[in-house]
PDB file of C-alpha atoms in Angstrom:
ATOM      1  CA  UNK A  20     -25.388  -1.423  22.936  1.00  0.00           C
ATOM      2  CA  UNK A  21     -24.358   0.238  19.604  1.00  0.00           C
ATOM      3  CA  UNK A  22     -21.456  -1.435  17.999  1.00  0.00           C
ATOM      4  CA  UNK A  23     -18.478   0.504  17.527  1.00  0.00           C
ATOM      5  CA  UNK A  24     -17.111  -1.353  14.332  1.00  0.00           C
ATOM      6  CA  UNK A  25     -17.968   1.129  11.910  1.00  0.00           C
ATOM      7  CA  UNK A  26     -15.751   3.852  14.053  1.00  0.00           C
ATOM      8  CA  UNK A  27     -13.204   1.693  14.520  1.00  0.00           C
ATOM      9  CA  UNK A  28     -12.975   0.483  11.004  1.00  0.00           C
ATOM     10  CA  UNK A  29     -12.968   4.315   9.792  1.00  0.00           C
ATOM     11  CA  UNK A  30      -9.873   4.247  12.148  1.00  0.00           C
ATOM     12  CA  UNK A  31      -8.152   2.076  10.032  1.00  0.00           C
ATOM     13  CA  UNK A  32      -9.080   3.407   6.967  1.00  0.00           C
ATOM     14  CA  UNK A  33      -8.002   6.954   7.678  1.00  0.00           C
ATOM     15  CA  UNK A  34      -4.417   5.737   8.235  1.00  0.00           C
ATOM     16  CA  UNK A  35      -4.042   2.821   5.741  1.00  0.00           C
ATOM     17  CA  UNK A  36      -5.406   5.353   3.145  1.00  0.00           C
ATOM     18  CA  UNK A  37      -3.274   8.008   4.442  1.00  0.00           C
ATOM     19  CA  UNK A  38      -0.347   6.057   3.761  1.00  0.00           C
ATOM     20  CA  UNK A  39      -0.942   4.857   0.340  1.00  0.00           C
ATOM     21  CA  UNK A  40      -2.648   7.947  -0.586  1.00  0.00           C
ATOM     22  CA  UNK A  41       1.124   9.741   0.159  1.00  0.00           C
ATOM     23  CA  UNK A  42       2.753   7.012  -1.450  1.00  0.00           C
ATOM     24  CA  UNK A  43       1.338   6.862  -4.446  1.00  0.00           C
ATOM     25  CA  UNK A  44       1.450  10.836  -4.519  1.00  0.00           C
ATOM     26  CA  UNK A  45       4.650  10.290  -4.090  1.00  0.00           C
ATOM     27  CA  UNK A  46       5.082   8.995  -7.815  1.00  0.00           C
ATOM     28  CA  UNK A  47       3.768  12.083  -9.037  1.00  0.00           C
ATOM     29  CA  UNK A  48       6.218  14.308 -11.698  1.00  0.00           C
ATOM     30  CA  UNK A  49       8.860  11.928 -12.253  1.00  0.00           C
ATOM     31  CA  UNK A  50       9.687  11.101 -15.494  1.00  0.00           C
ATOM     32  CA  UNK A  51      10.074   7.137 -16.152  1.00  0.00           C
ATOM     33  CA  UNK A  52      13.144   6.937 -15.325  1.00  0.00           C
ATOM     34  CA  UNK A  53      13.482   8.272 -11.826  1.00  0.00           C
ATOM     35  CA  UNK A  54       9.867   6.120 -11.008  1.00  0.00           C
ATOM     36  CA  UNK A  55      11.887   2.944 -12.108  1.00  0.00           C
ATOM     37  CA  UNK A  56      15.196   4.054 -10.284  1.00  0.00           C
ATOM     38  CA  UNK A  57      16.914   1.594  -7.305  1.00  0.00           C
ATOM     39  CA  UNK A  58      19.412   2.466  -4.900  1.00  0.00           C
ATOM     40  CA  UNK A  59      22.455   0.975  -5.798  1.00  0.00           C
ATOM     41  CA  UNK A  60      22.374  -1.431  -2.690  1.00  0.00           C
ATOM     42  CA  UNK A  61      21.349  -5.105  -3.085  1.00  0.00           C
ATOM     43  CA  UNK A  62      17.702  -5.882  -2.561  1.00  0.00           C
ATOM     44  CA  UNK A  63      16.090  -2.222  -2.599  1.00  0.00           C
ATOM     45  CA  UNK A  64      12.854  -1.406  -5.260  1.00  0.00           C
ATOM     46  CA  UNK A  65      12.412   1.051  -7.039  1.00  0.00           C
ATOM     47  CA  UNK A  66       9.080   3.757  -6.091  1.00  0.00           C
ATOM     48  CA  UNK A  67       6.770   2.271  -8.441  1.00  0.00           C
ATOM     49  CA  UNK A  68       8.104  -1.219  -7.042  1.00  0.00           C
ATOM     50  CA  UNK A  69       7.344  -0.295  -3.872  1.00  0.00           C
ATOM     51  CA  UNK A  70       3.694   1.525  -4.723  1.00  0.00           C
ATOM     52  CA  UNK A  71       2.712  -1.526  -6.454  1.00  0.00           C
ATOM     53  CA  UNK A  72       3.643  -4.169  -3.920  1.00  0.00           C
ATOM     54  CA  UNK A  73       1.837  -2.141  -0.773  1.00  0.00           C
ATOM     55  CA  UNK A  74      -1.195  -1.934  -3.476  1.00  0.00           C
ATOM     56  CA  UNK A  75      -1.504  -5.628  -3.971  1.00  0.00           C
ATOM     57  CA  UNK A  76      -0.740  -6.449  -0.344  1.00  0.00           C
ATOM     58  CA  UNK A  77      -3.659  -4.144   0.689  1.00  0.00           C
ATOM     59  CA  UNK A  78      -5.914  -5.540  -2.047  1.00  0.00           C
ATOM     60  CA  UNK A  79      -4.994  -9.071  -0.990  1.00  0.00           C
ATOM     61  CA  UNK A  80      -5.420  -8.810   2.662  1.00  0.00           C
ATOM     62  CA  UNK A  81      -8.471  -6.345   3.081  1.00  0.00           C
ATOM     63  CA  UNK A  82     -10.795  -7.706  -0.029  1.00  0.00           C
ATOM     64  CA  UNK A  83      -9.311 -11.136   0.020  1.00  0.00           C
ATOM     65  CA  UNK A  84      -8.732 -12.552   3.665  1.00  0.00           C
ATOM     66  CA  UNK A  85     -10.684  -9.585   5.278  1.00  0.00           C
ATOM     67  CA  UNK A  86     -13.665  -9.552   2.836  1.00  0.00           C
ATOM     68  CA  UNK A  87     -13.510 -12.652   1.189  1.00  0.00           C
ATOM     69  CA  UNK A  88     -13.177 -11.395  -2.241  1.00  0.00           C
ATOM     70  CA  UNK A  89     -11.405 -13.547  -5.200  1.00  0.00           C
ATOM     71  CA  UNK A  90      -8.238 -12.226  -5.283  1.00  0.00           C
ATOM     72  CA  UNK A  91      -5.032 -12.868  -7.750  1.00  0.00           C
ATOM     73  CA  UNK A  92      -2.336 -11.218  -6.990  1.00  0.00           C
ATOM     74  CA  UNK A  93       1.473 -11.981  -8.012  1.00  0.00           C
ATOM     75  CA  UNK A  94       3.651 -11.211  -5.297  1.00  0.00           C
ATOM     76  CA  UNK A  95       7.049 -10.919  -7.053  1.00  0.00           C
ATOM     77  CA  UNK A  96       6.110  -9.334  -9.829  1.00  0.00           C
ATOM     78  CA  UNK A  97       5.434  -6.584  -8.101  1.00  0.00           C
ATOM     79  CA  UNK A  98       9.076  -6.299  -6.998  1.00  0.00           C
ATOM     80  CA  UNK A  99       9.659  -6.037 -10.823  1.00  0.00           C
ATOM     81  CA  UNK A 100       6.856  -3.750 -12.170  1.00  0.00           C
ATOM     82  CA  UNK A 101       8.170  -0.605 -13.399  1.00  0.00           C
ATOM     83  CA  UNK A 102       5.873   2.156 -14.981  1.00  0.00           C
ATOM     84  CA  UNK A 103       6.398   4.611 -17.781  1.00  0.00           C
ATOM     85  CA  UNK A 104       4.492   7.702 -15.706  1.00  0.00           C
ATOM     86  CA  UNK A 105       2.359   7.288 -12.477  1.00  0.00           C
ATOM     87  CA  UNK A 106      -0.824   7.372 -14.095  1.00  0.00           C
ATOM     88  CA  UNK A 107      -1.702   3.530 -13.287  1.00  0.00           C
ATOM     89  CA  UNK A 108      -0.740   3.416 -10.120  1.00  0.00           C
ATOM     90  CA  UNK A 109      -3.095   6.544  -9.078  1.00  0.00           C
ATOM     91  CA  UNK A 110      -5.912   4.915 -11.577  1.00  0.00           C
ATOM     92  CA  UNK A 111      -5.360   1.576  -9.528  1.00  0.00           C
ATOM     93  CA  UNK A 112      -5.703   3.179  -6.116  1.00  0.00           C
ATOM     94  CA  UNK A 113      -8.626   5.244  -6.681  1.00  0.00           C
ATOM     95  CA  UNK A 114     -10.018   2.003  -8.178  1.00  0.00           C
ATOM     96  CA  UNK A 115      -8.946   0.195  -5.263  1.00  0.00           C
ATOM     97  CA  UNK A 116      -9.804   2.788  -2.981  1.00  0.00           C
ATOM     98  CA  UNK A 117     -13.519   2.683  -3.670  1.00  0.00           C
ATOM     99  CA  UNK A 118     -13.677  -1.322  -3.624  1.00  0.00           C
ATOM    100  CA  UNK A 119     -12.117  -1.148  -0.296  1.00  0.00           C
ATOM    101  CA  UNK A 120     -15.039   1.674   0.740  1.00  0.00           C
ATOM    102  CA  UNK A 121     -18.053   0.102  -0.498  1.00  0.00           C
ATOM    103  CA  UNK A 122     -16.541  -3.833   0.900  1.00  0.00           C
ATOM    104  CA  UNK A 123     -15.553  -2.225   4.293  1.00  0.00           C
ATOM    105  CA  UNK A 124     -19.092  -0.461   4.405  1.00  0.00           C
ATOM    106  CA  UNK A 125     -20.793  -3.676   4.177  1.00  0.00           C
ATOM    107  CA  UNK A 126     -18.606  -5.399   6.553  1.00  0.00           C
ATOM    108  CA  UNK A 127     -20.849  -7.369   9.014  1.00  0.00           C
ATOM    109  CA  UNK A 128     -20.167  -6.062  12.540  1.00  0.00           C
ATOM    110  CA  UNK A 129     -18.671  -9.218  13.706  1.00  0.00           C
ATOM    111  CA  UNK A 130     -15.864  -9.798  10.968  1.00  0.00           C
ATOM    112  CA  UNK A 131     -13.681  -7.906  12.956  1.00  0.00           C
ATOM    113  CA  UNK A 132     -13.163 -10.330  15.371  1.00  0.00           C
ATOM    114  CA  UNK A 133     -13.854 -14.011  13.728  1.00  0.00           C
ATOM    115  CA  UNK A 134     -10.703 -15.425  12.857  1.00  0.00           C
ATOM    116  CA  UNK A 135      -9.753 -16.004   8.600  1.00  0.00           C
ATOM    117  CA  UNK A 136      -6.781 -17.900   7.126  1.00  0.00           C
ATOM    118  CA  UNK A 137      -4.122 -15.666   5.804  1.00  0.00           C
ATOM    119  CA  UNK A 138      -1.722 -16.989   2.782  1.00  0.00           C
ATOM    120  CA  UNK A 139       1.413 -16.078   4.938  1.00  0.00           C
ATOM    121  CA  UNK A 140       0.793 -15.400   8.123  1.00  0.00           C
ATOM    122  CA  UNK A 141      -1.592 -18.083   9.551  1.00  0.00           C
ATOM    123  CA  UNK A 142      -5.030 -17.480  11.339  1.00  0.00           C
ATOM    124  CA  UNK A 143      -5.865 -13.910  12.121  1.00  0.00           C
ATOM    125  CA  UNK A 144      -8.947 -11.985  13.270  1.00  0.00           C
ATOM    126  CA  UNK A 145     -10.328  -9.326  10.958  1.00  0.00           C
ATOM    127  CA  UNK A 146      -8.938  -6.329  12.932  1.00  0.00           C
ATOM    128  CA  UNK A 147      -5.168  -8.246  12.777  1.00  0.00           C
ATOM    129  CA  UNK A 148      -5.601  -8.192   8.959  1.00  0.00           C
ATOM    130  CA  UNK A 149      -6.214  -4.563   9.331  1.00  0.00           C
ATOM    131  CA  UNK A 150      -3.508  -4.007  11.369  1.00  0.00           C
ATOM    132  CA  UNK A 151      -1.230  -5.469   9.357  1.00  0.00           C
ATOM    133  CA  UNK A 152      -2.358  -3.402   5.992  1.00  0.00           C
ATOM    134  CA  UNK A 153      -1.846  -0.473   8.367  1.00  0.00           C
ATOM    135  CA  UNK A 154       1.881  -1.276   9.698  1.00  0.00           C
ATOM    136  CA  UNK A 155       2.620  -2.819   6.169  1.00  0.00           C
ATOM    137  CA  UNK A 156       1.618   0.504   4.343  1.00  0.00           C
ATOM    138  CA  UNK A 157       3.573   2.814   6.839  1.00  0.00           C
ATOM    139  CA  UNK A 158       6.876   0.813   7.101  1.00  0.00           C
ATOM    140  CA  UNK A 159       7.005   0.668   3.195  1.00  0.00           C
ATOM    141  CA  UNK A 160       5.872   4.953   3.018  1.00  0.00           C
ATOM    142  CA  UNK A 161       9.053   5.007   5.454  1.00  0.00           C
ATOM    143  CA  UNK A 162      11.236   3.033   2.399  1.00  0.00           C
ATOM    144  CA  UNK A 163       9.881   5.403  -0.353  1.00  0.00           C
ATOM    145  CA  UNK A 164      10.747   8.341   1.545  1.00  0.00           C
ATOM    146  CA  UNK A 165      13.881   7.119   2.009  1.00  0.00           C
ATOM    147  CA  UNK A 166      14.448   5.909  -1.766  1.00  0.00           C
ATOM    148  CA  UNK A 167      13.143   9.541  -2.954  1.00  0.00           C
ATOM    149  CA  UNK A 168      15.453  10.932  -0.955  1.00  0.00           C
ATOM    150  CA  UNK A 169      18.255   8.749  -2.227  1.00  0.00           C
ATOM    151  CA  UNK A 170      17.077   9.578  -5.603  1.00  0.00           C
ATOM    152  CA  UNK A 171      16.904  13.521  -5.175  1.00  0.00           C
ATOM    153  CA  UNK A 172      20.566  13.134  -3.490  1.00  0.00           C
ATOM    154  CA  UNK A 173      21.849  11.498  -6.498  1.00  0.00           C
ATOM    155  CA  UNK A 174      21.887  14.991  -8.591  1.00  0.00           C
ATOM    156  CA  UNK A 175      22.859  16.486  -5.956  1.00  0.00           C
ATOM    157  CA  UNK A 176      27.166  18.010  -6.131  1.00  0.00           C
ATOM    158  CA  UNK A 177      29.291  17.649  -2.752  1.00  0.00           C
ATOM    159  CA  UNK A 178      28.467  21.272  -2.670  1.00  0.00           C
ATOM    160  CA  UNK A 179      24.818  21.177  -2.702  1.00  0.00           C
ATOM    161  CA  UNK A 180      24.197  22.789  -5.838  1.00  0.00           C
ATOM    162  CA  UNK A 181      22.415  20.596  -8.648  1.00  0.00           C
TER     163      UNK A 181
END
């Protein structure tokens, strides 16, 4: 019986990279300011915030819990990083990116299912981990779109002229 892993991991890939690939694109032409920019409402990131905390979540879970991979990562700093153009966090993801492609590839057909210890959330399988890099980078593409649109609105006169 042919396995269907390497379809169903493809699967995941095209919408976990879809979501970070139109994050970080998101990033792109703003000058350092407006990349570093919160809404004025208590707890919110700013874009670059946001791009770098879904990177390090999907580098943690997919080549750390998924693939076993030594992985550092410091959570709340992430919530603090600002940039002074988008240029690292594009160089990061297609750096990222390709680890992900080449670890993934080489994924025995199995790990999707056999349970791994994840630093926050317990025991999941290998497809949960996936799942959870998927939902993660789609809720937080939903909070960037949101921000950039708080951020374009900001310039914007009752009127609707800028």
């Amino acid at each position: 019986m042919k396995s269907l892993q390497p379809d169903e991991v493809q699967s995941f890939c095209r919408f976990i990279f879809g979501s970070v690939d139109r994050l970080v694109e998101c990033l792109e032409g703003l000058s350092e300011h407006e990349l570093n920019w919160r809404p004025p409402a208590p707890n919110t990131n700013s874009l670059y915030a946001i791009t770098m905390h879904v990177l390090g979540n999907t580098e943690e879970n997919i080549l750390g819990t998924l693939c076993g991979f030594p992985v550092e990562r410091d959570r709340d700093s992430e919530f603090s990083a600002s940039g002074a153009s988008a240029a690292p966090a594009r160089e990061r993801w297609q750096d990222l990116r390709e680890r992900i492609t080449v670890a993934l590839a080489n994924l025995p057909p199995e790990a999707l299912g056999r349970a791994r210890a994840h630093p926050r959330r317990g025991a999941l399988t290998g497809r949960d981990v996936l799942i959870v890099v998927a939902r993660h980078a789609a809720e937080h593409w939903g909070e960037a779109q949101l921000t950039r649109s708080l951020l374009n609105a900001r310039s914007v006169s009752p009127q609707g002229s800028r």
